[in-house]
Short mmCIF file of C-alpha atoms in Angstrom, two decimals:
data_model
loop_
_atom_site.label_atom_id
_atom_site.label_comp_id
_atom_site.label_asym_id
_atom_site.label_seq_id
_atom_site.Cartn_x
_atom_site.Cartn_y
_atom_site.Cartn_z
CA MET A 1 -0.33 0.22 0.36
CA PHE A 2 2.74 2.69 1.04
CA LYS A 3 6.21 2.38 3.16
CA SER A 4 5.41 1.37 6.92
CA ALA A 5 8.75 3.53 7.39
CA THR A 6 5.69 6.31 6.65
CA LEU A 7 4.50 4.83 10.52
CA LEU A 8 7.63 4.37 12.57
CA THR A 9 7.39 7.85 14.26
CA LEU A 10 6.17 10.81 16.05
CA SER A 11 9.70 12.47 16.67
CA ALA A 12 11.99 14.88 15.00
CA LEU A 13 16.00 14.53 14.17
CA LEU A 14 18.99 17.65 13.58
CA ALA A 15 22.09 16.69 12.30
CA GLY A 16 25.26 18.40 10.81
CA VAL A 17 28.53 19.58 10.38
CA SER A 18 28.94 22.70 11.97
CA ALA A 19 27.78 21.91 16.25
CA GLN A 20 24.15 23.80 16.43
CA GLN A 21 24.29 25.17 20.28
CA VAL A 22 22.18 25.39 23.42
CA GLY A 23 21.16 28.22 25.25
CA THR A 24 21.09 28.30 28.86
CA TYR A 25 18.48 31.03 29.33
CA THR A 26 15.15 29.45 30.39
CA ALA A 27 16.11 25.93 32.03
CA GLU A 28 14.39 23.40 29.57
CA THR A 29 12.02 21.44 31.66
CA HIS A 30 9.30 18.54 29.74
CA PRO A 31 5.56 18.45 30.84
CA SER A 32 4.57 14.91 31.28
CA ILE A 33 1.54 13.50 30.35
CA THR A 34 0.78 8.84 30.88
CA TRP A 35 -0.39 8.01 28.13
CA TYR A 36 -1.44 3.61 27.86
CA LYS A 37 -0.37 0.90 25.95
CA CYS A 38 -2.60 -1.83 26.00
CA THR A 39 -3.61 -5.09 24.74
CA THR A 40 -5.90 -8.00 24.72
CA SER A 41 -4.74 -10.56 27.58
CA GLY A 42 -2.97 -7.82 29.92
CA GLY A 43 -5.52 -4.42 30.06
CA CYS A 44 -3.81 -0.99 29.74
CA VAL A 45 -0.06 -0.31 31.29
CA ALA A 46 0.00 3.15 32.21
CA GLN A 47 3.22 4.69 30.85
CA ALA A 48 5.13 7.72 32.17
CA GLY A 49 5.87 10.56 29.09
CA LYS A 50 6.64 13.81 27.95
CA VAL A 51 6.06 15.88 25.51
CA VAL A 52 8.47 18.75 23.74
CA LEU A 53 8.57 21.91 22.46
CA ASP A 54 9.47 22.12 18.40
CA ALA A 55 12.87 23.65 17.45
CA ASN A 56 11.25 26.29 15.54
CA TRP A 57 8.84 27.54 17.59
CA ARG A 58 12.21 28.89 19.95
CA TRP A 59 13.70 30.96 20.88
CA LEU A 60 16.87 31.76 18.71
CA HIS A 61 20.55 33.34 19.59
CA SER A 62 23.84 34.73 20.51
CA THR A 63 25.77 32.37 21.96
CA THR A 64 27.49 34.90 23.64
CA SER A 65 24.27 37.82 24.24
CA SER A 66 19.99 37.49 24.48
CA THR A 67 20.42 39.10 20.62
CA ASN A 68 18.61 37.71 18.28
CA CYS A 69 19.45 35.28 15.91
CA TYR A 70 16.14 35.46 13.73
CA THR A 71 13.31 38.06 14.48
CA GLY A 72 9.89 38.63 12.55
CA ASN A 73 10.96 37.06 9.51
CA THR A 74 14.46 37.83 8.89
CA TRP A 75 17.98 36.08 9.99
CA ASN A 76 20.43 38.91 12.12
CA ALA A 77 22.99 39.51 8.99
CA SER A 78 26.36 40.18 11.86
CA LEU A 79 24.89 36.53 13.30
CA CYS A 80 23.99 34.41 10.16
CA PRO A 81 25.39 36.03 6.78
CA ASP A 82 25.95 32.03 5.54
CA ASN A 83 24.37 28.72 7.21
CA ASP A 84 27.59 27.53 9.01
CA THR A 85 28.64 30.80 10.38
CA CYS A 86 24.93 31.17 11.83
CA THR A 87 25.09 27.23 13.09
CA THR A 88 27.90 28.02 15.37
CA ASN A 89 26.94 31.40 16.48
CA CYS A 90 23.34 30.69 17.53
CA ALA A 91 21.73 28.56 19.82
CA LEU A 92 18.29 26.75 20.95
CA ASP A 93 16.94 27.46 24.51
CA GLY A 94 14.85 26.46 26.98
CA ALA A 95 10.71 26.55 26.39
CA ASP A 96 8.25 28.39 28.69
CA TYR A 97 5.94 25.93 28.25
CA SER A 98 2.15 27.51 29.68
CA GLY A 99 3.81 31.05 29.98
CA THR A 100 4.86 31.52 26.49
CA TYR A 101 3.00 28.97 24.46
CA GLY A 102 0.08 28.51 25.78
CA VAL A 103 0.84 24.18 26.89
CA THR A 104 -0.01 22.43 29.87
CA THR A 105 -0.40 18.76 30.69
CA SER A 106 -2.80 16.90 32.99
CA GLY A 107 -1.84 13.63 34.22
CA ASN A 108 -3.37 12.21 30.78
CA ALA A 109 -4.59 15.19 29.37
CA LEU A 110 -2.99 18.08 26.60
CA THR A 111 -4.22 21.23 26.43
CA LEU A 112 -2.58 23.68 23.26
CA LYS A 113 -3.79 27.67 22.89
CA PHE A 114 -3.75 28.09 19.69
CA VAL A 115 -3.12 32.32 20.49
CA THR A 116 -0.86 32.80 23.33
CA THR A 117 -0.48 36.21 25.03
CA ASN A 118 2.67 36.68 26.82
CA SER A 119 5.80 39.19 27.58
CA ASN A 120 7.14 39.22 24.48
CA GLY A 121 3.74 40.27 22.87
CA LYS A 122 1.59 36.81 21.26
CA ASN A 123 2.57 33.14 20.62
CA VAL A 124 0.02 31.56 17.92
CA GLY A 125 0.29 28.00 17.43
CA SER A 126 2.59 25.19 18.65
CA ARG A 127 4.10 21.67 17.53
CA LEU A 128 5.01 18.91 20.27
CA TYR A 129 6.26 15.62 20.04
CA LEU A 130 6.06 12.24 22.50
CA MET A 131 9.39 11.44 24.81
CA LYS A 132 10.34 8.35 26.26
CA ASP A 133 12.36 10.48 27.94
CA ASP A 134 13.86 13.94 28.47
CA SER A 135 16.66 12.82 25.28
CA THR A 136 14.13 10.34 23.69
CA TYR A 137 11.42 10.20 21.82
CA GLU A 138 9.38 8.04 21.36
CA LEU A 139 9.18 5.64 18.79
CA PHE A 140 5.94 3.92 17.58
CA LYS A 141 4.92 0.52 15.12
CA PRO A 142 1.55 0.03 14.04
CA LEU A 143 1.24 -2.61 11.98
CA ASN A 144 -1.15 -5.11 13.23
CA GLN A 145 -1.73 -1.73 16.27
CA GLU A 146 -4.57 0.63 16.99
CA PHE A 147 -4.10 4.18 17.67
CA THR A 148 -6.35 6.06 20.34
CA PHE A 149 -6.58 9.42 21.50
CA ASP A 150 -9.65 11.48 22.97
CA VAL A 151 -10.46 15.15 21.30
CA ASP A 152 -12.11 17.84 22.09
CA VAL A 153 -12.93 20.56 18.76
CA SER A 154 -15.77 21.91 20.34
CA ASN A 155 -13.86 25.73 20.42
CA LEU A 156 -12.26 24.64 17.64
CA PRO A 157 -14.00 26.18 14.16
CA CYS A 158 -13.52 25.82 10.53
CA GLY A 159 -10.25 27.24 9.16
CA LEU A 160 -8.55 26.03 12.06
CA ASN A 161 -6.82 22.65 11.78
CA GLY A 162 -5.95 20.14 15.25
CA ALA A 163 -3.49 17.44 13.85
CA VAL A 164 -2.19 14.20 15.44
CA TYR A 165 0.36 12.81 12.95
CA PHE A 166 3.27 10.42 12.96
CA SER A 167 6.84 11.69 10.93
CA GLU A 168 9.32 9.19 10.13
CA MET A 169 11.92 10.99 12.42
CA GLN A 170 14.99 9.69 14.75
CA ALA A 171 14.36 8.60 18.32
CA ASP A 172 18.01 10.69 19.56
CA GLY A 173 16.86 13.52 17.65
CA GLY A 174 20.21 12.90 15.03
CA LEU A 175 22.88 12.74 18.15
CA ALA A 176 24.13 9.37 17.10
CA ALA A 177 24.23 9.73 12.70
CA ASN A 178 25.40 13.80 13.97
CA PRO A 179 27.25 14.37 16.81
CA THR A 180 27.88 17.61 16.20
CA ASN A 181 24.71 18.39 16.64
CA LYS A 182 24.20 19.37 20.46
CA ALA A 183 20.57 19.89 20.79
CA GLY A 184 18.76 16.69 19.60
CA ALA A 185 15.04 15.30 20.98
CA LYS A 186 15.66 16.96 23.80
CA TYR A 187 15.12 20.54 22.55
CA GLY A 188 12.58 19.17 19.67
CA THR A 189 15.30 19.70 16.40
CA GLY A 190 14.99 18.04 13.16
CA TYR A 191 10.81 17.85 11.96
CA CYS A 192 10.55 16.80 8.45
CA ASP A 193 7.38 15.71 6.33
CA SER A 194 5.63 14.68 3.08
CA GLN A 195 5.46 18.42 2.05
CA CYS A 196 9.18 18.47 2.08
CA PRO A 197 8.87 22.44 4.47
CA ARG A 198 11.52 24.37 3.34
CA ASP A 199 10.00 26.93 6.35
CA LEU A 200 12.55 25.48 9.03
CA LYS A 201 15.37 27.00 10.40
CA PHE A 202 18.05 24.21 11.26
CA ILE A 203 17.63 21.12 8.83
CA GLY A 204 20.68 18.70 8.77
CA GLY A 205 22.71 20.57 11.32
CA LYS A 206 23.33 23.78 9.89
CA ALA A 207 21.26 26.65 9.68
CA ASN A 208 19.20 27.04 6.77
CA SER A 209 18.98 31.20 6.16
CA GLU A 210 21.14 31.00 2.65
CA GLY A 211 18.70 32.14 0.68
CA TRP A 212 16.06 33.07 3.22
CA THR A 213 12.17 34.51 2.03
CA GLY A 214 9.66 35.97 4.34
CA THR A 215 6.70 34.26 4.09
CA SER A 216 4.55 36.56 5.98
CA THR A 217 5.39 38.85 9.62
CA ASN A 218 6.61 35.80 10.93
CA SER A 219 8.35 32.89 8.72
CA GLY A 220 9.94 32.43 5.29
CA VAL A 221 11.61 29.45 3.78
CA GLY A 222 15.52 29.16 3.14
CA ASN A 223 17.29 26.96 -0.16
CA PHE A 224 16.87 23.57 1.96
CA GLY A 225 13.78 21.62 2.56
CA SER A 226 13.29 18.03 5.04
CA CYS A 227 11.17 15.31 3.75
CA CYS A 228 9.79 12.14 5.43
CA ASN A 229 7.09 9.74 5.19
CA GLU A 230 3.71 10.97 7.04
CA MET A 231 0.63 9.30 8.39
CA ASP A 232 -1.80 12.44 9.57
CA ILE A 233 -3.89 10.40 11.47
CA TRP A 234 -5.96 13.42 12.47
CA GLU A 235 -6.12 16.58 11.14
CA ALA A 236 -9.39 18.26 12.02
CA ASN A 237 -11.79 20.57 13.66
CA SER A 238 -15.63 20.78 14.01
CA ILE A 239 -16.82 20.44 10.91
CA SER A 240 -14.52 18.42 8.88
CA ALA A 241 -12.00 15.99 9.99
CA ALA A 242 -9.66 13.50 7.50
CA TYR A 243 -6.99 11.12 8.33
CA THR A 244 -4.48 10.60 5.34
CA PRO A 245 -1.04 8.79 4.54
CA HIS A 246 2.13 9.90 2.52
CA PRO A 247 4.52 7.72 1.11
CA CYS A 248 8.04 9.55 -0.06
CA ASP A 249 10.91 7.67 -2.32
CA PRO A 250 13.87 8.58 0.33
CA THR A 251 13.96 6.91 4.18
CA GLY A 252 13.68 9.72 5.92
CA PRO A 253 15.05 12.56 7.15
CA TYR A 254 15.74 14.00 3.98
CA LYS A 255 17.05 16.75 3.50
CA CYS A 256 15.91 18.12 -0.04
CA THR A 257 16.78 21.46 -2.63
CA GLY A 258 15.08 23.18 -5.77
CA ASP A 259 12.88 19.72 -7.19
CA GLU A 260 13.69 17.33 -5.07
CA CYS A 261 11.37 19.70 -2.78
CA GLY A 262 8.99 20.07 -5.25
CA GLN A 263 10.09 23.92 -5.86
CA PRO A 264 8.86 25.32 -8.23
CA SER A 265 6.92 22.63 -8.88
CA ARG A 266 4.65 20.75 -6.55
CA TYR A 267 5.31 17.17 -7.68
CA THR A 268 8.79 17.47 -8.95
CA GLY A 269 9.44 16.37 -5.19
CA VAL A 270 10.74 13.20 -3.71
CA CYS A 271 7.19 13.20 -1.09
CA ASP A 272 3.36 12.75 -2.27
CA PRO A 273 2.17 16.33 -1.65
CA ASP A 274 -1.20 15.32 -1.32
CA GLY A 275 -1.83 11.71 0.20
CA CYS A 276 -4.29 9.54 -0.10
CA ASP A 277 -7.20 11.03 2.21
CA PHE A 278 -10.48 9.87 3.86
CA ASN A 279 -13.13 13.03 4.64
CA THR A 280 -16.20 12.30 5.22
CA TYR A 281 -18.41 15.03 3.42
CA ARG A 282 -15.70 14.43 0.89
CA GLN A 283 -16.87 11.21 -0.18
CA GLY A 284 -21.00 12.32 -0.04
CA ASP A 285 -21.89 12.02 3.52
CA THR A 286 -22.54 15.21 5.49
CA GLY A 287 -24.03 14.53 8.21
CA PHE A 288 -21.88 12.11 9.73
CA TYR A 289 -18.89 14.21 11.16
CA GLY A 290 -20.16 18.05 12.78
CA PRO A 291 -21.69 19.71 15.86
CA GLY A 292 -25.75 17.75 16.15
CA LYS A 293 -24.46 15.09 13.37
CA THR A 294 -23.28 10.86 13.92
CA VAL A 295 -20.50 12.51 15.33
CA ASP A 296 -20.89 15.20 17.68
CA THR A 297 -18.08 17.27 17.95
CA THR A 298 -19.83 20.00 20.44
CA LYS A 299 -18.81 16.84 23.00
CA LYS A 300 -15.70 15.26 23.52
CA PHE A 301 -14.93 11.15 21.58
CA THR A 302 -12.52 8.86 20.81
CA ILE A 303 -11.05 8.91 17.92
CA VAL A 304 -9.50 4.83 16.56
CA THR A 305 -6.96 4.43 14.03
CA GLN A 306 -6.17 0.75 12.83
CA PHE A 307 -3.38 -0.89 10.75
CA ILE A 308 -5.11 -3.82 8.76
CA THR A 309 -1.70 -5.81 7.56
CA ASP A 310 -1.85 -8.97 4.86
CA ASN A 311 -1.29 -11.88 7.49
CA GLY A 312 -1.82 -10.28 10.44
CA THR A 313 1.53 -9.96 12.27
CA ALA A 314 3.32 -7.00 12.78
CA THR A 315 5.20 -8.45 10.23
CA GLY A 316 2.50 -8.03 7.57
CA ASN A 317 2.56 -5.39 4.37
CA LEU A 318 0.16 -2.12 5.33
CA VAL A 319 -2.77 -3.73 3.42
CA GLU A 320 -5.46 -1.37 4.84
CA ILE A 321 -6.26 1.54 7.67
CA ARG A 322 -9.08 1.76 9.39
CA ARG A 323 -11.09 4.65 11.00
CA LEU A 324 -13.62 4.15 13.63
CA TYR A 325 -15.15 6.64 16.48
CA VAL A 326 -16.49 5.80 20.24
CA GLN A 327 -18.89 8.79 21.42
CA ASN A 328 -20.98 8.60 24.47
CA GLY A 329 -19.65 4.59 25.17
CA VAL A 330 -21.35 3.95 21.90
CA VAL A 331 -18.78 2.53 18.80
CA ILE A 332 -19.41 4.77 15.58
CA ALA A 333 -18.01 2.83 12.47
CA ASN A 334 -16.62 5.37 9.86
CA ALA A 335 -19.02 6.83 7.13
CA VAL A 336 -18.92 4.75 4.09
CA ASN A 337 -18.13 6.18 0.66
CA GLN A 338 -21.07 7.27 -1.45
CA ILE A 339 -19.83 8.71 -3.97
CA PRO A 340 -20.11 7.56 -7.61
CA GLY A 341 -17.05 5.17 -9.44
CA ILE A 342 -15.27 4.77 -5.87
CA PRO A 343 -15.62 1.90 -3.58
CA ALA A 344 -18.72 1.03 -0.58
CA VAL A 345 -15.78 1.28 1.63
CA ASN A 346 -14.81 3.59 4.78
CA SER A 347 -11.67 2.54 5.26
CA ILE A 348 -8.10 3.71 3.13
CA THR A 349 -6.80 0.62 0.78
CA ASP A 350 -5.15 0.87 -2.09
CA ASP A 351 -8.29 -0.24 -4.93
CA TYR A 352 -10.02 3.33 -2.64
CA CYS A 353 -7.11 5.54 -3.62
CA ASP A 354 -6.73 4.48 -6.99
CA ALA A 355 -10.86 5.26 -7.33
CA GLN A 356 -10.84 8.43 -5.87
CA LYS A 357 -8.12 9.80 -8.29
CA SER A 358 -9.37 8.84 -10.63
CA VAL A 359 -12.63 10.22 -10.42
CA PHE A 360 -11.35 13.03 -8.67
CA GLY A 361 -8.99 14.34 -11.37
CA ASP A 362 -6.30 14.33 -9.08
CA THR A 363 -3.23 13.68 -9.55
CA THR A 364 -1.40 10.46 -9.03
CA SER A 365 1.21 11.64 -6.66
CA PHE A 366 0.53 8.78 -4.21
CA GLN A 367 0.32 5.83 -6.25
CA ASN A 368 3.89 7.54 -8.15
CA HIS A 369 5.83 7.32 -4.31
#
């Protein structure tokens, strides 16, 4: 169906030539969160996890002072005249999770605020990874398994995206493979996904400052991108929802440039940017998901994603991705596709993806990777 590597991790990577530095102005203390590993025979066992903020959201400053290396959408020309010099001169610092980023945990619950007003103005959004310990990301290998979590999207309106997904990244943040990386998983380094994002300030252990062009008030893109297999478990708000696999050709993380990143043409890259999605509204059932609908998004509910293999074992080939919901103690099967020409199914398979791309007139980027 697509590479099992798409489903390996919820984590991040950073590597490089010049050492990426770590700041000391704010101590890095990872918020704790409890999650559970469950089996049919042994029930559920609590796991003592933590979460870490992605490096791209962090304060990046001079190694010798509090001077910003990056402000708004611009790199400091003195500290960052080129990638190598910038890598040597700049340090990632610790995060004030609740005060600056609006991130809090309580027991097994994680709360993310979209906009948080703080002493520096305001922060918009965040991206976090689940950790095994303070220096290691938690790896997930979900073949022949299911992944389940509860969500409350009642205050998440149309136009916003609350996402949970797997990305193919290294557990230690690239420290073993790249000893010059001094930050690693502890500081949430090295994000990658199937869009081969070029808005990352550091890729492959080096700054991405050369060729940087601002794209908004607070972001921009550099010459390089970071690519890897991606499995979108949940991209949703209170009005719509989808789950989507995105395969890539290389094993990730992969540092790209030019056409490999899908720039300037979207489909020249080494990854599938579109994916093969299942969105119940798009597939014709407009009454399934939303306020007051079959899955009532005004109330908390549970999302279940099952990864089915051809031989019913964790070493088999992935052949189907199923979605279920649980609300008010009732298991709700995913809505069945209602679009003519696409199989009347409620899960993602090769046959479903082939038909969907053909009927909707989409590119075959998913199949090509």
